[in-house]
Coordinates of C-alpha atoms and ligand atoms in Angstrom, one line a residue:
M1 CA 14.6 -2.9 -38.9
S2 CA 17.5 -4.0 -36.6
E3 CA 17.3 -6.8 -34.0
A4 CA 14.2 -7.2 -31.9
V5 CA 13.6 -6.4 -28.2
L6 CA 12.6 -9.7 -26.5
V7 CA 9.8 -9.6 -24.1
A8 CA 9.2 -12.5 -21.7
G9 CA 5.6 -12.6 -20.6
G10 CA 2.4 -11.6 -22.3
G11 CA 0.3 -10.4 -19.3
I12 CA -0.8 -6.8 -18.8
G13 CA 2.8 -5.5 -18.5
G14 CA 4.3 -7.6 -21.3
A15 CA 1.6 -6.8 -23.8
A16 CA 1.7 -3.1 -22.9
A17 CA 5.5 -3.1 -23.2
A18 CA 5.4 -4.9 -26.6
L19 CA 2.9 -2.4 -27.9
A20 CA 4.7 0.7 -26.5
L21 CA 8.1 -0.5 -28.0
A22 CA 6.5 -1.4 -31.3
R23 CA 4.9 2.1 -31.5
A24 CA 8.3 3.6 -30.7
G25 CA 9.7 1.8 -33.8
F26 CA 11.3 -1.3 -32.3
A27 CA 10.8 -4.8 -33.6
V28 CA 9.5 -6.9 -30.7
K29 CA 9.4 -10.7 -30.1
L30 CA 7.1 -11.6 -27.2
F31 CA 7.2 -15.1 -25.5
E32 CA 4.2 -16.1 -23.4
A33 CA 4.2 -19.4 -21.4
R34 CA 0.4 -19.9 -21.6
P35 CA -1.0 -21.2 -24.9
D36 CA -4.0 -19.0 -24.6
P37 CA -3.7 -16.2 -22.1
A38 CA -7.4 -15.4 -22.4
E39 CA -10.2 -15.1 -19.9
A40 CA -8.6 -15.1 -16.4
G41 CA -8.9 -13.0 -13.3
A42 CA -11.6 -10.7 -12.1
G43 CA -12.0 -7.0 -11.8
L44 CA -9.3 -4.4 -11.5
Q45 CA -9.1 -0.7 -11.0
L46 CA -7.3 1.9 -13.1
G47 CA -6.7 5.4 -11.8
A48 CA -5.9 8.5 -13.9
N49 CA -2.2 7.6 -13.9
A50 CA -2.9 4.2 -15.5
V51 CA -5.4 5.7 -18.0
K52 CA -2.8 8.2 -19.1
A53 CA -0.5 5.3 -19.9
L54 CA -3.3 3.7 -22.0
R55 CA -3.8 7.0 -23.7
M56 CA -0.1 6.9 -24.7
L57 CA -0.8 3.5 -26.2
G58 CA -3.8 4.7 -28.2
L59 CA -6.1 2.5 -26.2
E60 CA -8.0 4.8 -23.9
D61 CA -11.3 4.7 -25.9
A62 CA -11.2 1.0 -26.4
V63 CA -10.7 0.5 -22.6
A64 CA -13.4 3.1 -21.8
A65 CA -15.9 1.1 -23.8
A66 CA -15.3 -2.0 -21.6
A67 CA -15.1 -0.1 -18.3
S68 CA -17.4 1.4 -15.7
R69 CA -16.7 4.8 -14.3
P70 CA -17.2 4.7 -10.5
T71 CA -18.5 7.9 -9.0
A72 CA -16.9 7.4 -5.5
I73 CA -15.0 5.1 -3.2
E74 CA -16.7 4.7 0.2
L75 CA -15.0 3.3 3.3
R76 CA -17.6 1.6 5.6
L77 CA -17.8 -0.3 8.8
P78 CA -19.4 -3.8 9.1
G79 CA -22.3 -4.0 11.5
S80 CA -23.3 -0.4 11.7
G81 CA -22.8 0.2 8.0
R82 CA -21.5 3.7 8.8
V83 CA -19.7 5.5 5.9
V84 CA -16.4 6.6 7.5
S85 CA -15.1 8.4 4.4
R86 CA -16.1 9.1 0.8
V87 CA -13.7 10.0 -2.0
A88 CA -15.3 11.4 -5.1
L89 CA -14.2 9.9 -8.3
G90 CA -16.1 10.4 -11.6
A91 CA -15.9 13.9 -13.0
A92 CA -14.0 15.2 -9.9
H93 CA -11.1 12.6 -10.5
E94 CA -11.0 13.4 -14.2
A95 CA -11.0 17.1 -13.7
R96 CA -8.3 17.0 -11.1
Y97 CA -5.9 14.5 -12.7
G98 CA -6.6 14.8 -16.4
A99 CA -8.0 11.3 -17.0
P100 CA -10.9 9.1 -15.8
Y101 CA -11.0 6.4 -13.2
F102 CA -12.1 3.0 -14.5
H103 CA -13.2 -0.4 -13.2
L104 CA -13.1 -3.3 -15.6
H105 CA -12.5 -7.0 -15.9
R106 CA -8.8 -8.0 -16.1
A107 CA -9.7 -10.2 -19.1
D108 CA -11.1 -7.2 -21.0
L109 CA -8.1 -5.0 -20.3
H110 CA -5.8 -7.9 -21.2
R111 CA -7.6 -8.7 -24.4
I112 CA -7.5 -5.1 -25.6
L113 CA -3.7 -4.8 -24.9
F114 CA -2.9 -8.2 -26.2
E115 CA -4.8 -7.9 -29.4
A116 CA -3.4 -4.4 -30.1
A117 CA 0.1 -5.7 -29.6
R118 CA -0.5 -8.8 -31.7
A119 CA -2.0 -6.7 -34.6
H120 CA 1.0 -4.4 -34.7
P121 CA 3.3 -5.2 -37.6
N122 CA 6.4 -4.8 -35.5
V123 CA 5.3 -7.5 -33.0
E124 CA 5.9 -11.2 -33.4
M125 CA 4.3 -13.4 -30.7
T126 CA 5.1 -17.0 -29.6
L127 CA 2.5 -18.5 -27.3
G128 CA 2.6 -21.6 -25.2
C129 CA 6.4 -21.5 -24.9
G130 CA 7.9 -19.8 -21.9
V131 CA 11.4 -18.5 -21.3
V132 CA 13.5 -20.9 -19.2
R133 CA 16.9 -19.2 -19.2
S134 CA 18.4 -15.9 -20.2
A135 CA 21.9 -14.5 -20.9
H136 CA 23.2 -11.1 -22.0
G137 CA 26.4 -9.6 -23.2
K138 CA 27.7 -6.3 -24.5
S139 CA 25.9 -6.4 -27.8
G140 CA 22.6 -8.2 -27.0
A141 CA 20.5 -10.6 -24.9
E142 CA 19.5 -14.2 -25.5
V143 CA 16.7 -16.4 -24.2
T144 CA 16.3 -20.2 -24.2
L145 CA 12.7 -21.2 -24.7
A146 CA 10.9 -24.2 -23.1
D147 CA 11.1 -26.1 -26.4
G148 CA 14.9 -25.6 -26.5
R149 CA 15.1 -22.9 -29.1
E150 CA 17.5 -20.0 -28.5
V151 CA 16.5 -16.5 -29.6
S152 CA 18.7 -13.4 -29.4
G153 CA 17.8 -9.7 -29.5
L154 CA 18.8 -6.2 -28.8
A155 CA 17.5 -6.3 -25.2
L156 CA 15.4 -8.5 -23.0
I157 CA 12.4 -7.3 -20.8
G158 CA 11.3 -9.7 -18.0
A159 CA 7.6 -9.2 -17.7
D160 CA 7.0 -12.7 -16.5
G161 CA 5.0 -12.0 -13.4
V162 CA 5.5 -12.5 -9.7
R163 CA 7.3 -15.9 -10.2
S164 CA 9.7 -14.4 -12.7
V165 CA 12.4 -16.6 -14.1
L166 CA 14.4 -13.5 -15.3
R167 CA 14.4 -11.7 -11.9
A168 CA 17.3 -13.8 -10.6
G169 CA 19.6 -12.5 -13.3
V170 CA 18.9 -8.9 -12.1
A171 CA 18.2 -9.2 -8.4
G172 CA 19.9 -12.5 -7.4
R173 CA 17.9 -15.2 -5.8
D174 CA 15.0 -13.6 -3.8
E175 CA 11.7 -15.4 -3.7
P176 CA 8.5 -13.4 -3.4
R177 CA 7.6 -12.9 0.2
F178 CA 4.3 -14.2 1.6
A179 CA 2.4 -11.2 2.9
G180 CA 0.5 -13.2 5.6
M181 CA -2.9 -12.8 3.9
L182 CA -5.3 -14.7 1.7
A183 CA -7.3 -12.9 -0.9
W184 CA -10.7 -14.1 -2.3
R185 CA -12.1 -13.0 -5.6
A186 CA -15.5 -13.7 -7.2
V187 CA -17.7 -12.1 -9.8
V188 CA -21.5 -12.3 -9.4
P189 CA -24.3 -11.2 -11.8
A190 CA -25.6 -7.7 -11.1
T191 CA -29.3 -7.4 -10.2
E192 CA -31.6 -4.7 -11.7
A193 CA -31.3 -2.9 -8.4
N194 CA -27.4 -3.0 -8.6
M195 CA -27.6 -1.6 -12.1
A196 CA -29.9 1.2 -11.0
T197 CA -27.5 2.3 -8.2
P198 CA -24.7 4.8 -8.9
P199 CA -21.4 2.8 -9.5
I200 CA -19.5 3.1 -6.2
A201 CA -16.5 1.1 -4.9
T202 CA -17.2 0.1 -1.3
V203 CA -14.5 -1.0 1.1
W204 CA -15.8 -2.7 4.3
M205 CA -13.2 -2.5 7.0
G206 CA -13.3 -5.4 9.4
R207 CA -10.9 -6.6 12.1
G208 CA -7.9 -8.2 10.3
R209 CA -9.9 -8.4 7.1
H210 CA -11.7 -6.3 4.5
L211 CA -14.1 -6.7 1.7
V212 CA -14.3 -4.6 -1.5
H213 CA -17.0 -4.7 -4.1
Y214 CA -17.7 -2.6 -7.2
P215 CA -19.8 -3.0 -10.4
L216 CA -18.3 -4.0 -13.7
T217 CA -21.2 -2.2 -15.5
A218 CA -20.2 -3.2 -19.1
R219 CA -20.5 -6.9 -18.1
R220 CA -23.5 -6.4 -15.7
E221 CA -21.4 -8.0 -13.0
I222 CA -20.3 -7.1 -9.4
N223 CA -16.6 -7.8 -8.5
L224 CA -15.9 -8.9 -5.0
I225 CA -12.4 -9.0 -3.4
G226 CA -12.0 -10.1 0.2
V227 CA -8.7 -10.1 2.1
V228 CA -8.1 -12.0 5.4
E229 CA -5.0 -12.1 7.5
Q230 CA -3.9 -15.7 8.0
A231 CA -0.6 -17.6 8.2
D232 CA -1.4 -21.1 7.0
W233 CA -2.3 -21.2 3.3
K234 CA 0.5 -19.8 1.1
E235 CA -0.3 -20.9 -2.5
E236 CA 0.6 -18.1 -5.0
S237 CA -1.7 -18.7 -7.9
W238 CA -4.2 -16.7 -9.9
V239 CA -6.2 -19.8 -10.8
S240 CA -6.7 -21.6 -7.5
P241 CA -10.4 -22.3 -6.9
G242 CA -11.8 -21.7 -3.4
D243 CA -14.9 -22.8 -1.5
P244 CA -17.7 -20.1 -1.9
A245 CA -19.0 -21.2 1.5
A246 CA -15.7 -20.4 3.1
M247 CA -15.6 -17.0 1.4
R248 CA -19.1 -16.2 2.7
A249 CA -18.1 -17.3 6.2
D250 CA -15.1 -14.9 6.3
F251 CA -17.4 -11.9 5.9
A252 CA -20.8 -13.2 7.2
G253 CA -23.2 -10.8 8.8
W254 CA -21.3 -7.7 7.9
S255 CA -24.3 -6.1 6.2
A256 CA -27.5 -7.1 4.4
E257 CA -25.8 -5.8 1.2
T258 CA -22.6 -7.9 1.5
D259 CA -24.6 -11.0 2.6
A260 CA -26.7 -10.7 -0.5
L261 CA -23.7 -10.3 -2.7
L262 CA -21.8 -13.1 -1.1
G263 CA -25.0 -15.3 -1.3
R264 CA -24.8 -15.1 -5.0
V265 CA -21.2 -16.4 -5.3
E266 CA -21.1 -19.6 -7.2
T267 CA -17.4 -19.7 -8.0
A268 CA -14.7 -18.3 -5.8
W269 CA -10.9 -18.0 -6.4
R270 CA -8.3 -17.5 -3.7
W271 CA -4.7 -16.6 -3.8
A272 CA -2.1 -16.0 -1.1
L273 CA -0.7 -12.5 -1.3
H274 CA 3.0 -12.2 -2.2
E275 CA 5.2 -9.3 -2.8
H276 CA 8.7 -8.5 -3.9
K277 CA 10.8 -6.2 -1.8
P278 CA 11.6 -3.0 -3.7
L279 CA 14.7 -3.2 -5.9
S280 CA 17.2 -0.4 -6.2
V281 CA 18.5 -1.7 -9.5
W282 CA 16.0 -2.8 -12.2
S283 CA 18.4 -4.0 -14.9
A284 CA 21.6 -5.8 -15.5
G285 CA 23.2 -4.9 -18.8
R286 CA 20.6 -5.5 -21.5
V287 CA 18.0 -7.2 -19.3
A288 CA 15.4 -5.2 -17.4
L289 CA 12.4 -6.1 -15.3
L290 CA 8.9 -4.8 -15.6
G291 CA 5.5 -5.1 -13.7
D292 CA 5.0 -7.8 -11.1
A293 CA 8.4 -9.5 -12.0
C294 CA 10.0 -6.4 -10.5
H295 CA 7.6 -5.0 -7.9
A296 CA 4.7 -7.4 -7.1
M297 CA 2.7 -5.6 -4.4
P298 CA -0.3 -6.2 -2.3
P299 CA -3.6 -4.9 -3.9
F300 CA -4.7 -2.4 -1.2
L301 CA -4.1 0.6 -3.4
A302 CA -5.3 -1.2 -6.6
Q303 CA -2.2 -0.2 -8.6
G304 CA -0.7 -3.6 -9.8
A305 CA -1.9 -3.2 -13.3
G306 CA -1.4 0.6 -13.2
M307 CA 2.3 0.3 -12.3
A308 CA 2.9 -2.2 -15.1
L309 CA 1.3 0.1 -17.6
E310 CA 3.3 3.1 -16.4
D311 CA 6.5 0.9 -16.6
A312 CA 5.8 0.0 -20.2
V313 CA 5.4 3.6 -21.4
V314 CA 8.5 4.9 -19.5
L315 CA 10.6 1.9 -20.8
A316 CA 9.7 2.6 -24.4
N317 CA 10.4 6.3 -24.0
R318 CA 13.8 5.7 -22.4
L319 CA 14.8 3.1 -25.0
A320 CA 13.7 5.3 -27.9
G321 CA 15.7 8.2 -26.5
R322 CA 19.0 6.1 -26.1
R323 CA 19.1 3.7 -29.0
D324 CA 22.9 4.2 -29.1
D325 CA 23.3 2.9 -25.5
I326 CA 20.7 0.3 -24.6
A327 CA 22.2 -0.7 -21.3
R328 CA 22.2 2.9 -20.2
A329 CA 18.6 3.4 -21.4
L330 CA 17.5 0.4 -19.3
R331 CA 19.3 1.8 -16.3
D332 CA 17.6 5.2 -16.8
Y333 CA 14.3 3.4 -17.0
G334 CA 14.8 1.7 -13.6
E335 CA 16.0 4.9 -12.0
A336 CA 12.9 6.8 -13.3
R337 CA 10.6 4.1 -11.9
R338 CA 12.0 2.7 -8.6
D339 CA 11.1 5.4 -6.1
R340 CA 7.6 5.7 -7.4
T341 CA 6.8 2.0 -7.3
A342 CA 8.4 1.7 -3.8
R343 CA 6.2 4.6 -2.6
V344 CA 3.1 2.9 -4.1
Q345 CA 4.0 -0.3 -2.3
K346 CA 4.4 1.5 1.0
A347 CA 1.1 3.3 0.5
S348 CA -0.5 0.0 -0.2
W349 CA 0.6 -1.4 3.1
A350 CA -0.6 1.8 4.9
N351 CA -4.1 1.0 3.5
A352 CA -3.8 -2.6 4.8
W353 CA -3.2 -1.2 8.2
R354 CA -6.1 1.2 7.9
F355 CA -8.5 -1.4 6.5
H356 CA -7.7 -4.1 9.1
L357 CA -7.5 -2.3 12.5
R358 CA -8.3 -4.6 15.3
H359 CA -8.2 -2.7 18.6
P360 CA -11.5 -1.0 19.4
V361 CA -9.8 2.2 20.7
L362 CA -7.6 2.5 17.6
R363 CA -10.6 1.9 15.4
T364 CA -12.6 4.6 17.1
L365 CA -9.7 7.1 16.9
V366 CA -8.6 6.4 13.4
Y367 CA -12.1 6.1 11.8
G368 CA -13.3 9.1 13.9
A369 CA -10.4 11.2 12.6
L370 CA -11.0 10.0 9.0
G371 CA -14.7 10.8 9.3
A372 CA -14.1 14.2 10.8
A373 CA -11.6 15.1 8.0
S374 CA -14.1 14.1 5.4
A375 CA -16.8 16.2 7.0
V376 CA -14.7 19.3 7.4
A377 CA -12.9 19.1 4.1
P378 CA -14.7 16.6 1.8
G379 CA -11.8 16.7 -0.7
A380 CA -9.1 16.0 1.8
P381 CA -9.0 12.1 1.8
G382 CA -8.7 12.1 -1.9
R383 CA -6.0 14.8 -2.1
M384 CA -3.6 12.6 -0.1
Y385 CA -3.2 10.7 -3.4
D386 CA -2.5 13.6 -5.6
W387 CA 1.1 12.3 -6.0
L388 CA -0.3 9.0 -7.3
Y389 CA -2.9 10.0 -9.8
S390 CA -1.3 13.2 -11.2
Y391 CA 1.6 11.3 -12.5
D392 CA 1.9 11.2 -16.3
P393 CA 4.2 8.5 -17.6
A394 CA 4.7 10.4 -20.8
M395 CA 6.5 13.1 -18.8
A396 CA 8.5 10.9 -16.5
Ligands
FAD401 C1 -4.2 -15.4 -14.7 C2 -4.1 -14.1 -14.0 C3 -5.2 -13.5 -13.4 C4 -5.1 -12.3 -12.7 N1 -6.2 -11.8 -12.1 C5 -6.1 -10.6 -11.5 C6 -7.3 -10.0 -10.9 O1 -8.4 -10.5 -11.0 N2 -7.2 -8.7 -10.4 C7 -6.0 -8.1 -10.3 O2 -6.0 -6.9 -9.8 N3 -4.9 -8.6 -10.8 C8 -4.9 -9.8 -11.4 N4 -3.8 -10.4 -11.9 C9 -2.5 -9.7 -11.7 C10 -2.4 -8.5 -12.6 O3 -2.6 -8.8 -13.9 C11 -0.9 -8.1 -12.4 O4 -0.7 -7.8 -11.0 C12 -0.6 -6.8 -13.0 O5 -1.4 -6.6 -14.1 C13 0.9 -6.8 -13.4 O6 1.0 -7.4 -14.7 P1 2.3 -8.3 -15.1 O7 2.2 -8.3 -16.6 O8 3.5 -7.8 -14.5 O9 2.0 -9.7 -14.5 P2 1.0 -10.8 -14.9 O10 -0.3 -10.2 -15.4 O11 1.0 -11.8 -13.9 O12 1.6 -11.5 -16.3 C14 2.7 -12.2 -16.3 C15 2.7 -13.1 -17.6 O13 3.9 -13.8 -17.8 C16 3.6 -15.1 -18.1 N5 4.8 -15.9 -17.8 C17 5.2 -16.4 -16.5 N6 6.3 -17.0 -16.6 C18 6.8 -16.9 -17.9 C19 7.9 -17.4 -18.5 N7 8.9 -18.0 -17.9 N8 8.0 -17.1 -19.9 C20 7.1 -16.4 -20.5 N9 5.9 -16.0 -19.9 C21 5.8 -16.2 -18.6 C22 2.3 -15.5 -17.4 O14 1.7 -16.6 -18.0 C23 1.6 -14.2 -17.5 O15 0.8 -14.1 -18.7 C24 -3.8 -11.6 -12.6 C25 -2.7 -12.2 -13.2 C26 -2.8 -13.4 -13.9 C27 -1.6 -14.0 -14.6

């Protein structure tokens, strides 16, 4: 086998890219800064588009076994508890888009991807040693690792997350932008009553804040994510602990259901939301970006992991199709992905607007219209995302 493709970062995107490239016949060398990128994070959502990417990686069944299949998403109002809109998921989502909708713990998705990549004979992993520098020329790319070693390869994929070291080489110096919001996450044990209720994702839409919860059935847990507009606290970290009492206070009294869930929070995590502005060019010569390193986005459409999985499949397909011209293949990959990820980012912000409306008149008008649309044409709210879930990365 010829020189390897180098992958910086072994998160969801890096592990998926390593596996996709290995399955396409490339040798892969993956470098991950953490010594043990194991249990971290909380729940995440995967729509049919992301599950189709997992199917391409041969992992749909493994992920299905660790996931729950929500039957619907409900948008509700704190106080009254009114259900403004309901989008059917479950069988309806699968029939319409050709793959199921999953909820699962990030650690479970990451373990499945990471172990599949590690077990592939074409993949060599170096853990606990991040990439500190990169360079590229006409015939290859090179990384310098934290321990001083230099490794060269056919191409280099920057999947090193929102604080990417490799991004500067492609996009110049542009730091991720603080999105003016703080996000809470927590996982609480599910009660017998929770387990007996159909698995639904509920979005409570408050003024300048919202709270989402859904069951992670395979773990008998409930995932809670709360987002609050604020300008003061800006720390971008997935592992920053928060005060459970402060999380409870942000959403106190919204409903008996949310008070009960929040009352069971013993450990809370918080992170300040950051995003990258969309890039028009995703590669420079033999270096390309993937996942959050390229298009970190707010979580209001629950597509961060999904976009990284799609990237991985499209990247491997483009490289496999143009082994004779790697730089061109990387350029094609970026061109195939940039409009879609920018649209997802924009749609994510539209949800932030919808979920956080403050003015009482606007709330009455927007939620009234949403409710009326749901009543007249129950499928309509879901169909506005046909463009998102019908995408198949194998065909892109
Ligand atoms: C610890 C953690 C917890 C998370 N929890 C959640 C969650 O609960 N819910 C949710 O929706 N999303 C969560 N995410 C984010 C989600 O995984 C990503 O938004 C999405 O999956 C895109 O994946 P990615 O691979 O591009 O980025 P990430 O998943 O962030 O992975 C980037 C990887 O690159 C590694 N890395 C960073 N710098 C370097 C370097 N210089 N050299 C080598 N490796 C490097 C990081 O250690 C990390 O493993 C979490 C991410 C992390 C890292």
